[in-house]
Tab-separated table of C-alpha atoms and ligand atoms in Angstrom:
chain	number	residue	atom	x	y	z
A	1	UNK	CA	21.996	-1.010	9.369
A	2	UNK	CA	24.543	1.787	9.401
A	3	UNK	CA	26.078	3.981	6.729
A	4	UNK	CA	28.930	5.871	8.333
A	5	UNK	CA	27.470	7.485	11.434
A	6	UNK	CA	23.938	7.200	10.101
A	7	UNK	CA	21.706	4.480	11.592
A	8	UNK	CA	18.862	3.344	9.357
A	9	UNK	CA	15.610	1.606	10.279
A	10	UNK	CA	15.961	-0.960	7.504
A	11	UNK	CA	18.380	-2.087	4.811
A	12	UNK	CA	15.954	-1.173	2.031
A	13	UNK	CA	16.604	1.942	-0.050
A	14	UNK	CA	14.662	3.989	-2.574
A	15	UNK	CA	16.817	4.420	-5.710
A	16	UNK	CA	16.867	7.798	-7.415
A	17	UNK	CA	14.521	7.940	-10.408
A	18	UNK	CA	14.826	11.361	-12.043
A	19	UNK	CA	11.361	12.824	-12.561
A	20	UNK	CA	9.727	10.387	-10.135
A	21	UNK	CA	11.390	10.230	-6.719
A	22	UNK	CA	10.259	13.710	-5.728
A	23	UNK	CA	8.925	14.780	-2.320
A	24	UNK	CA	5.338	13.556	-2.886
A	25	UNK	CA	6.458	10.080	-3.924
A	26	UNK	CA	8.949	9.792	-1.090
A	27	UNK	CA	6.210	10.735	1.392
A	28	UNK	CA	3.907	8.110	-0.113
A	29	UNK	CA	6.563	5.425	0.310
A	30	UNK	CA	7.418	6.512	3.841
A	31	UNK	CA	3.761	6.579	4.926
A	32	UNK	CA	3.440	2.933	3.870
A	33	UNK	CA	6.730	2.121	5.640
A	34	UNK	CA	9.698	-0.205	5.381
A	35	UNK	CA	12.193	2.078	3.636
A	36	UNK	CA	15.475	2.867	5.407
A	37	UNK	CA	16.754	5.762	3.276
A	38	UNK	CA	15.359	7.665	0.305
A	39	UNK	CA	17.395	9.564	-2.279
A	40	UNK	CA	16.363	12.583	-4.333
A	41	UNK	CA	16.506	12.732	-8.130
A	42	UNK	CA	19.987	13.643	-9.310
A	43	UNK	CA	20.865	17.315	-8.779
A	44	UNK	CA	23.533	19.254	-10.625
A	45	UNK	CA	26.123	20.428	-8.062
A	46	UNK	CA	26.775	23.709	-9.861
A	47	UNK	CA	23.071	24.544	-10.105
A	48	UNK	CA	22.776	24.025	-6.385
A	49	UNK	CA	25.653	26.386	-5.686
A	50	UNK	CA	24.143	28.941	-8.061
A	51	UNK	CA	20.872	28.688	-6.072
A	52	UNK	CA	19.009	27.626	-9.183
A	53	UNK	CA	15.258	27.481	-8.454
A	54	UNK	CA	14.772	24.100	-10.138
A	55	UNK	CA	17.677	22.552	-8.235
A	56	UNK	CA	16.182	23.733	-4.959
A	57	UNK	CA	12.799	22.321	-5.927
A	58	UNK	CA	14.511	18.940	-6.423
A	59	UNK	CA	15.808	18.977	-2.851
A	60	UNK	CA	12.575	20.238	-1.300
A	61	UNK	CA	11.839	18.186	1.786
A	62	UNK	CA	10.072	18.243	5.160
A	63	UNK	CA	10.601	16.504	8.519
A	64	UNK	CA	8.445	13.486	7.581
A	65	UNK	CA	10.794	12.932	4.603
A	66	UNK	CA	13.738	11.811	6.690
A	67	UNK	CA	16.401	10.446	6.513
A	68	UNK	CA	17.085	11.762	3.027
A	69	UNK	CA	20.138	11.602	0.774
A	70	UNK	CA	20.653	14.051	-2.087
A	71	UNK	CA	22.248	12.657	-5.209
A	72	UNK	CA	24.785	15.023	-6.762
A	73	UNK	CA	25.958	15.035	-10.332
A	74	UNK	CA	29.120	16.837	-11.438
A	75	UNK	CA	32.800	16.415	-12.185
A	76	UNK	CA	34.410	19.603	-10.877
A	77	UNK	CA	35.919	18.628	-7.506
A	78	UNK	CA	35.511	22.061	-5.900
A	79	UNK	CA	31.866	22.281	-6.935
A	80	UNK	CA	31.109	18.789	-5.666
A	81	UNK	CA	32.878	19.548	-2.390
A	82	UNK	CA	31.051	22.843	-1.857
A	83	UNK	CA	27.701	21.356	-2.841
A	84	UNK	CA	28.212	18.554	-0.293
A	85	UNK	CA	29.040	21.100	2.405
A	86	UNK	CA	25.950	23.102	1.496
A	87	UNK	CA	23.742	20.022	1.733
A	88	UNK	CA	25.196	19.210	5.128
A	89	UNK	CA	24.494	22.736	6.350
A	90	UNK	CA	20.899	22.361	5.142
A	91	UNK	CA	20.481	19.263	7.340
A	92	UNK	CA	20.475	16.415	4.794
A	93	UNK	CA	21.415	12.985	6.128
A	94	UNK	CA	23.876	12.032	3.393
A	95	UNK	CA	25.177	12.829	-0.076
A	96	UNK	CA	25.263	10.351	-2.922
A	97	UNK	CA	27.444	10.777	-6.007
A	98	UNK	CA	26.056	9.760	-9.382
A	99	UNK	CA	28.709	7.692	-11.125
A	100	UNK	CA	26.490	6.188	-13.837
A	101	UNK	CA	29.639	5.000	-15.554
A	102	UNK	CA	32.436	7.191	-14.254
A	103	UNK	CA	35.290	5.547	-16.121
A	104	UNK	CA	33.557	5.622	-19.499
A	105	UNK	CA	36.399	7.289	-21.427
A	106	UNK	CA	38.881	4.880	-19.956
A	107	UNK	CA	36.771	1.851	-20.728
A	108	UNK	CA	36.607	2.955	-24.332
A	109	UNK	CA	40.372	2.757	-24.721
A	110	UNK	CA	40.675	-0.487	-22.821
A	111	UNK	CA	41.977	0.444	-19.396
A	112	UNK	CA	45.614	0.172	-18.347
A	113	UNK	CA	47.422	3.068	-16.751
A	114	UNK	CA	44.845	5.532	-18.060
A	115	UNK	CA	42.266	3.697	-16.004
A	116	UNK	CA	44.345	4.063	-12.897
A	117	UNK	CA	44.666	7.794	-13.416
A	118	UNK	CA	40.922	8.113	-13.964
A	119	UNK	CA	40.325	6.118	-10.791
A	120	UNK	CA	42.787	8.337	-8.989
A	121	UNK	CA	40.964	11.421	-10.242
A	122	UNK	CA	37.590	10.093	-9.091
A	123	UNK	CA	39.049	9.070	-5.739
A	124	UNK	CA	40.510	12.567	-5.309
A	125	UNK	CA	37.114	14.136	-5.991
A	126	UNK	CA	35.544	11.843	-3.394
A	127	UNK	CA	38.272	12.556	-0.860
A	128	UNK	CA	37.649	16.287	-1.231
A	129	UNK	CA	33.964	15.792	-0.490
A	130	UNK	CA	34.514	13.374	2.392
A	131	UNK	CA	36.967	15.774	4.059
A	132	UNK	CA	34.525	18.670	3.741
A	133	UNK	CA	31.580	17.053	5.583
A	134	UNK	CA	30.718	14.838	8.547
A	135	UNK	CA	27.672	13.252	6.921
A	136	UNK	CA	28.268	10.073	4.889
A	137	UNK	CA	29.208	10.388	1.229
A	138	UNK	CA	28.114	7.421	-0.894
A	139	UNK	CA	28.498	6.511	-4.582
A	140	UNK	CA	26.138	4.914	-7.082
A	141	UNK	CA	27.529	3.065	-10.081
A	142	UNK	CA	26.935	0.374	-12.683
A	143	UNK	CA	29.126	-2.708	-13.077
A	144	UNK	CA	31.190	-1.011	-15.782
A	145	UNK	CA	31.053	-0.153	-19.457
A	146	UNK	CA	30.496	-3.657	-20.850
A	147	UNK	CA	31.255	-7.279	-19.992
A	148	UNK	CA	34.919	-6.789	-20.914
A	149	UNK	CA	35.250	-3.727	-18.700
A	150	UNK	CA	33.748	-4.560	-15.331
A	151	UNK	CA	35.391	-1.711	-13.475
A	152	UNK	CA	33.075	-1.437	-10.466
A	153	UNK	CA	35.117	-3.649	-8.092
A	154	UNK	CA	38.310	-1.613	-8.681
A	155	UNK	CA	36.408	1.619	-8.382
A	156	UNK	CA	34.650	0.525	-5.179
A	157	UNK	CA	37.997	-0.475	-3.685
A	158	UNK	CA	39.576	2.883	-4.584
A	159	UNK	CA	36.564	4.795	-3.249
A	160	UNK	CA	36.637	2.941	0.058
A	161	UNK	CA	40.223	4.083	0.486
A	162	UNK	CA	39.076	7.610	-0.307
A	163	UNK	CA	36.527	7.482	2.531
A	164	UNK	CA	33.280	6.669	0.776
A	165	UNK	CA	30.715	5.334	3.293
A	166	UNK	CA	28.736	2.960	1.043
A	167	UNK	CA	28.455	1.821	-2.562
A	168	UNK	CA	25.211	1.382	-4.475
A	169	UNK	CA	25.637	-0.820	-7.512
A	170	UNK	CA	23.153	-1.506	-10.295
A	171	UNK	CA	24.039	-5.013	-11.497
A	172	UNK	CA	24.163	-4.130	-15.186
A	173	UNK	CA	26.774	-2.610	-17.460
A	174	UNK	CA	26.378	0.671	-19.265
A	175	UNK	CA	26.116	-1.222	-22.537
A	176	UNK	CA	23.171	-3.254	-21.243
A	177	UNK	CA	21.061	-0.179	-20.614
A	178	UNK	CA	18.034	-1.725	-18.899
A	179	UNK	CA	18.012	-4.926	-20.967
A	180	UNK	CA	19.306	-8.400	-20.214
A	181	UNK	CA	19.811	-9.831	-16.778
A	182	UNK	CA	21.001	-8.171	-13.595
A	183	UNK	CA	24.248	-9.931	-12.672
A	184	UNK	CA	24.267	-11.117	-9.070
A	185	UNK	CA	27.838	-12.332	-9.615
A	186	UNK	CA	28.777	-8.796	-10.670
A	187	UNK	CA	27.300	-7.342	-7.477
A	188	UNK	CA	29.044	-10.048	-5.441
A	189	UNK	CA	32.385	-9.053	-6.999
A	190	UNK	CA	31.860	-5.512	-5.716
A	191	UNK	CA	30.940	-6.821	-2.238
A	192	UNK	CA	34.174	-8.818	-2.231
A	193	UNK	CA	36.263	-5.865	-3.407
A	194	UNK	CA	35.595	-3.730	-0.329
A	195	UNK	CA	36.770	-4.317	3.203
A	196	UNK	CA	34.366	-2.672	5.628
A	197	UNK	CA	31.788	-0.515	3.926
A	198	UNK	CA	28.303	-1.706	2.994
A	199	UNK	CA	27.509	-2.463	-0.630
A	200	UNK	CA	23.870	-2.072	-1.606
A	201	UNK	CA	22.662	-4.112	-4.571
A	202	UNK	CA	20.260	-2.703	-7.139
A	203	UNK	CA	18.412	-3.725	-10.262
A	204	UNK	CA	15.092	-5.403	-11.071
A	205	UNK	CA	14.031	-5.975	-7.476
A	206	UNK	CA	10.268	-6.018	-7.909
A	207	UNK	CA	9.279	-8.681	-5.378
A	208	UNK	CA	10.292	-9.511	-1.786
A	209	UNK	CA	11.693	-12.839	-3.019
A	210	UNK	CA	13.962	-11.013	-5.462
A	211	UNK	CA	15.296	-8.833	-2.636
A	212	UNK	CA	16.040	-11.931	-0.576
A	213	UNK	CA	17.777	-13.664	-3.458
A	214	UNK	CA	19.960	-10.611	-4.102
A	215	UNK	CA	20.912	-10.395	-0.406
A	216	UNK	CA	21.590	-14.129	-0.110
A	217	UNK	CA	23.557	-14.609	-3.290
A	218	UNK	CA	25.656	-11.457	-3.319
A	219	UNK	CA	26.262	-10.901	0.409
A	220	UNK	CA	25.225	-7.272	-0.119
A	221	UNK	CA	24.181	-5.377	3.009
A	222	UNK	CA	21.017	-3.909	1.575
A	223	UNK	CA	18.889	-3.595	-1.511
A	224	UNK	CA	17.929	-0.459	-3.386
A	225	UNK	CA	14.666	-0.388	-5.339
A	226	UNK	CA	13.736	2.021	-8.117
A	227	UNK	CA	11.077	1.110	-10.668
A	228	UNK	CA	9.727	-1.632	-8.409
A	229	UNK	CA	8.803	1.048	-5.876
A	230	UNK	CA	7.056	3.127	-8.458
A	231	UNK	CA	5.160	0.151	-9.658
A	232	UNK	CA	4.420	-0.964	-6.117
A	233	UNK	CA	5.069	1.528	-3.262
A	234	UNK	CA	4.209	-1.279	-0.793
A	235	UNK	CA	7.342	-3.182	-1.772
A	236	UNK	CA	9.500	-1.942	1.120
A	237	UNK	CA	7.005	-2.856	3.838
A	238	UNK	CA	6.240	-6.209	2.224
A	239	UNK	CA	9.921	-7.030	1.743
A	240	UNK	CA	10.730	-6.130	5.313
A	241	UNK	CA	7.956	-8.403	6.602
A	242	UNK	CA	9.079	-11.204	4.301
A	243	UNK	CA	12.741	-10.892	5.287
A	244	UNK	CA	11.826	-10.842	8.973
A	245	UNK	CA	9.695	-13.957	8.499
A	246	UNK	CA	12.548	-15.689	6.665
A	247	UNK	CA	15.052	-14.662	9.336
A	248	UNK	CA	12.866	-16.001	12.162
A	249	UNK	CA	12.402	-19.240	10.268
A	250	UNK	CA	16.121	-19.667	9.552
A	251	UNK	CA	16.931	-19.133	13.245
A	252	UNK	CA	14.908	-22.243	14.010
A	253	UNK	CA	16.954	-24.319	11.552
A	254	UNK	CA	19.799	-26.391	13.074
A	255	UNK	CA	22.461	-25.903	10.398
A	256	UNK	CA	21.786	-22.442	9.120
A	257	UNK	CA	24.609	-20.917	7.081
A	258	UNK	CA	24.904	-17.136	7.401
A	259	UNK	CA	24.571	-14.850	4.402
A	260	UNK	CA	28.303	-14.590	3.788
A	261	UNK	CA	28.835	-18.327	3.688
A	262	UNK	CA	25.813	-18.739	1.491
A	263	UNK	CA	27.045	-15.980	-0.785
A	264	UNK	CA	30.496	-17.517	-1.004
A	265	UNK	CA	28.936	-20.804	-2.005
A	266	UNK	CA	26.632	-19.019	-4.426
A	267	UNK	CA	23.760	-20.652	-2.566
A	268	UNK	CA	20.208	-19.438	-2.048
A	269	UNK	CA	17.895	-20.268	0.841
A	270	UNK	CA	14.862	-19.148	-1.114
A	271	UNK	CA	13.914	-22.592	-2.376
A	272	UNK	CA	14.106	-24.086	1.116
A	273	UNK	CA	11.759	-21.552	2.678
A	274	UNK	CA	8.503	-23.161	3.753
A	275	UNK	CA	5.284	-21.660	2.479
A	276	UNK	CA	4.326	-20.450	5.952
A	277	UNK	CA	6.993	-17.760	5.533
A	278	UNK	CA	4.152	-15.910	3.982
A	279	UNK	CA	4.221	-13.061	1.557
A	280	UNK	CA	2.059	-10.193	2.747
A	281	UNK	CA	-1.176	-10.037	0.742
A	282	UNK	CA	-1.306	-7.889	-2.391
A	283	UNK	CA	-2.948	-4.508	-1.768
A	284	UNK	CA	-6.621	-4.437	-2.688
A	285	UNK	CA	-8.003	-2.222	-5.441
A	286	UNK	CA	-9.412	0.107	-2.762
A	287	UNK	CA	-5.990	0.419	-1.112
A	288	UNK	CA	-4.258	1.092	-4.442
A	289	UNK	CA	-6.817	3.812	-5.184
A	290	UNK	CA	-6.397	5.314	-1.722
A	291	UNK	CA	-2.619	5.586	-2.110
A	292	UNK	CA	-2.876	6.890	-5.683
A	293	UNK	CA	-5.234	9.647	-4.487
A	294	UNK	CA	-2.912	10.484	-1.607
A	295	UNK	CA	-0.063	10.725	-4.129
A	296	UNK	CA	-2.124	13.122	-6.246
A	297	UNK	CA	-2.998	15.278	-3.224
A	298	UNK	CA	0.687	15.517	-2.305
A	299	UNK	CA	1.600	16.395	-5.907
A	300	UNK	CA	-0.961	19.225	-5.778
A	301	UNK	CA	0.282	20.374	-2.367
A	302	UNK	CA	3.928	20.494	-3.510
A	303	UNK	CA	3.615	21.624	-7.153
A	304	UNK	CA	0.213	23.375	-7.322
A	305	UNK	CA	-3.051	22.043	-8.753
A	306	UNK	CA	-2.494	22.355	-12.502
A	307	UNK	CA	1.214	21.347	-12.585
A	308	UNK	CA	0.619	18.631	-9.983
A	309	UNK	CA	-2.220	17.129	-12.024
A	310	UNK	CA	-0.239	17.401	-15.255
A	311	UNK	CA	2.731	15.619	-13.649
A	312	UNK	CA	0.383	12.970	-12.263
A	313	UNK	CA	-0.651	11.997	-15.789
A	314	UNK	CA	2.459	9.816	-15.989
A	315	UNK	CA	2.127	8.571	-12.401
A	316	UNK	CA	-1.446	7.279	-12.313
A	317	UNK	CA	-0.902	4.692	-15.098
A	318	UNK	CA	1.775	3.025	-12.925
A	319	UNK	CA	-0.819	2.427	-10.212
A	320	UNK	CA	-3.272	1.290	-12.877
A	321	UNK	CA	-0.944	-1.503	-14.015
A	322	UNK	CA	-2.395	-3.635	-11.189
A	323	UNK	CA	-6.033	-2.549	-11.632
A	324	UNK	CA	-6.770	-5.174	-14.293
A	325	UNK	CA	-8.193	-3.816	-17.563
A	326	UNK	CA	-7.251	-0.136	-17.370
A	327	UNK	CA	-7.218	1.385	-20.850
A	328	UNK	CA	-10.406	3.367	-20.042
A	329	UNK	CA	-8.594	4.912	-17.096
A	330	UNK	CA	-5.271	5.554	-18.831
A	331	UNK	CA	-6.917	7.135	-21.859
A	332	UNK	CA	-8.709	9.730	-19.749
A	333	UNK	CA	-6.275	10.325	-16.911
A	334	UNK	CA	-3.679	11.720	-19.327
A	335	UNK	CA	-6.018	14.661	-19.945
A	336	UNK	CA	-6.749	15.769	-16.379
A	337	UNK	CA	-5.632	19.133	-15.085
A	338	UNK	CA	-7.734	19.494	-11.914
A	339	UNK	CA	-8.261	17.401	-8.811
A	340	UNK	CA	-12.011	17.274	-9.467
A	341	UNK	CA	-11.325	16.111	-13.032
A	342	UNK	CA	-9.103	13.331	-11.720
A	343	UNK	CA	-11.799	12.101	-9.332
A	344	UNK	CA	-14.402	12.181	-12.063
A	345	UNK	CA	-12.188	9.980	-14.260
A	346	UNK	CA	-11.623	7.635	-11.343
A	347	UNK	CA	-15.329	7.331	-10.486
A	348	UNK	CA	-16.280	6.608	-14.098
A	349	UNK	CA	-13.496	4.059	-14.352
A	350	UNK	CA	-14.511	2.305	-11.100
A	351	UNK	CA	-18.037	1.890	-12.478
A	352	UNK	CA	-16.719	0.621	-15.837
A	353	UNK	CA	-14.367	-1.845	-14.105
A	354	UNK	CA	-17.266	-3.629	-12.368
A	355	UNK	CA	-17.933	-5.716	-15.485
A	356	UNK	CA	-14.629	-7.572	-14.809
A	357	UNK	CA	-15.428	-8.487	-11.185
A	358	UNK	CA	-16.840	-11.664	-9.683
A	359	UNK	CA	-19.597	-11.911	-7.041
A	360	UNK	CA	-17.086	-11.082	-4.273
A	361	UNK	CA	-15.944	-7.929	-6.002
A	362	UNK	CA	-12.590	-9.480	-6.996
A	363	UNK	CA	-11.173	-9.369	-10.516
A	364	UNK	CA	-12.115	-12.522	-12.382
A	365	UNK	CA	-8.962	-14.618	-12.824
A	366	UNK	CA	-8.696	-14.075	-16.588
A	367	UNK	CA	-8.572	-10.294	-16.113
A	368	UNK	CA	-5.857	-10.336	-13.459
A	369	UNK	CA	-2.568	-8.744	-14.567
A	370	UNK	CA	0.262	-11.212	-15.336
A	371	UNK	CA	3.113	-11.443	-12.848
A	372	UNK	CA	6.171	-9.324	-13.529
A	373	UNK	CA	9.390	-11.164	-14.318
A	374	UNK	CA	12.537	-10.582	-12.286
A	375	UNK	CA	15.435	-10.857	-14.762
A	376	UNK	CA	17.679	-12.775	-12.372
A	377	UNK	CA	14.956	-15.222	-11.283
A	378	UNK	CA	13.882	-16.244	-14.760
A	379	UNK	CA	13.962	-19.988	-15.312
A	380	UNK	CA	12.710	-19.994	-18.899
A	381	UNK	CA	13.376	-17.817	-21.943
A	382	UNK	CA	11.984	-14.299	-21.516
A	383	UNK	CA	9.311	-14.696	-24.182
A	384	UNK	CA	7.560	-17.576	-22.380
A	385	UNK	CA	6.843	-15.707	-19.159
A	386	UNK	CA	5.093	-12.567	-17.896
A	387	UNK	CA	6.145	-8.985	-18.446
A	388	UNK	CA	9.413	-7.159	-17.832
A	389	UNK	CA	9.132	-4.062	-15.684
A	390	UNK	CA	8.786	-1.035	-17.983
A	391	UNK	CA	11.563	1.531	-18.396
A	392	UNK	CA	10.545	5.168	-18.650
A	393	UNK	CA	12.503	7.099	-21.286
A	394	UNK	CA	15.537	9.143	-20.278
A	395	UNK	CA	19.316	9.608	-20.333
A	396	UNK	CA	20.581	6.133	-19.455
A	397	UNK	CA	24.197	7.380	-19.681
A	398	UNK	CA	23.841	9.265	-16.399
A	399	UNK	CA	21.868	6.532	-14.612
B	1	FMN	C1	13.228	6.986	-15.080
B	1	FMN	C2	14.525	6.659	-14.404
B	1	FMN	C3	15.251	7.671	-13.810
B	1	FMN	C4	16.467	7.382	-13.174
B	1	FMN	N1	17.152	8.405	-12.567
B	1	FMN	C5	18.311	8.132	-11.933
B	1	FMN	C6	19.032	9.170	-11.269
B	1	FMN	O1	18.630	10.325	-11.228
B	1	FMN	N2	20.206	8.828	-10.674
B	1	FMN	C7	20.687	7.540	-10.664
B	1	FMN	O2	21.747	7.279	-10.102
B	1	FMN	N3	19.999	6.554	-11.247
B	1	FMN	C8	18.825	6.816	-11.874
B	1	FMN	N4	18.127	5.801	-12.445
B	1	FMN	C9	18.591	4.406	-12.247
B	1	FMN	C10	17.907	3.800	-11.018
B	1	FMN	O3	18.257	4.466	-9.825
B	1	FMN	C11	18.259	2.324	-10.862
B	1	FMN	O4	19.653	2.192	-10.727
B	1	FMN	C12	17.785	1.494	-12.040
B	1	FMN	O5	16.497	1.883	-12.446
B	1	FMN	C13	17.790	0.001	-11.707
B	1	FMN	O6	17.017	-0.245	-10.563
B	1	FMN	P1	15.476	-0.735	-10.641
B	1	FMN	O7	15.453	-1.948	-11.527
B	1	FMN	O8	15.122	-1.013	-9.211
B	1	FMN	O9	14.696	0.392	-11.251
B	1	FMN	C14	16.952	6.057	-13.131
B	1	FMN	C15	16.217	5.042	-13.736
B	1	FMN	C16	15.011	5.317	-14.376
B	1	FMN	C17	14.239	4.204	-15.005
């Protein structure tokens, strides 16, 4: 797929997750494969221009970490413009603008002409950036403030006119935070509001089937994955394989309706897919451990041994969510500060975990972790099914 002049290997994107989507994690995801474009954590435009050390650490990259977008945060047009130009001169592939809920003030007073002026202001900021660089400038937003103020379609339309190259939209309102259901209809409304640019859907995609459903039912051009990637860095490769399998299968069907027609009809092909459109197998315990250790090594390489290990204390428990019983691991891993200490914890845990395995070395069924629930694929009330994907703490207002 293409975003402006940029050609991507796939239509799957890594969403920015402040504090998580740093260079080591991006390299982990890219080594597994399947991702088309990664984005950095959000970076303050002014800090970048002031050559702030922390801001530069956030954009640290290397050739294997390509193509890479930097997400900028800021509201002063000149600063955003100059920061975009700086990023272009440093060789980044694109610039994304964080618009968590850009028309917040306007939504609070109920829209009207004030909304139009706010939109005009945002569009002017975007135009300034677009005119200053050749690389694509994209925007990431939510659906709006609340269900009565779904401003994303109007904003997307105005931004397309201002030259934005793509829109990323998380299918929830600001008021929802991370609760409730991702609205596929809300994402579809944004898709329908633009003429030519790609819209990339986002929110709660934690399985390949969820990615397919979002693509089919919204007509979006791609899917962006945040927490699902942290929980399961294999998700891009697995989704790509699944989508390719589904595409090959649908080409053999006599009356296949394309995505747009299906989206217009609100239809999904998911139910019709035969079971031989197989999901790639879940990674084994050994593979999860291998990737977790690679992640740690990269954290140490990029941040130094003690800081890298300290930062990994919040990373390792995400891998452990699929280990089966893991409290013995989690309890100890949050105390490690050396690589050797980490491996000692892991070895002790691997021995302890054997009590939960069967004769083939697989987790006995009753110890297997429950499936995660995709909000927009839930058929029963939330309380009767598996778990929701966890939400790390942080400033939701800017996400
Ligand atoms: C810990 C955390 C940090 C986030 N940081 C950012 C950020 O820096 N910029 C941004 O636009 N969105 C941020 N988000 C929002 C995600 O990019 C994404 O829109 C949201 O998590 C929904 O997608 P998901 O269900 O695939 O995670 C963050 C979300 C979380 C949970």
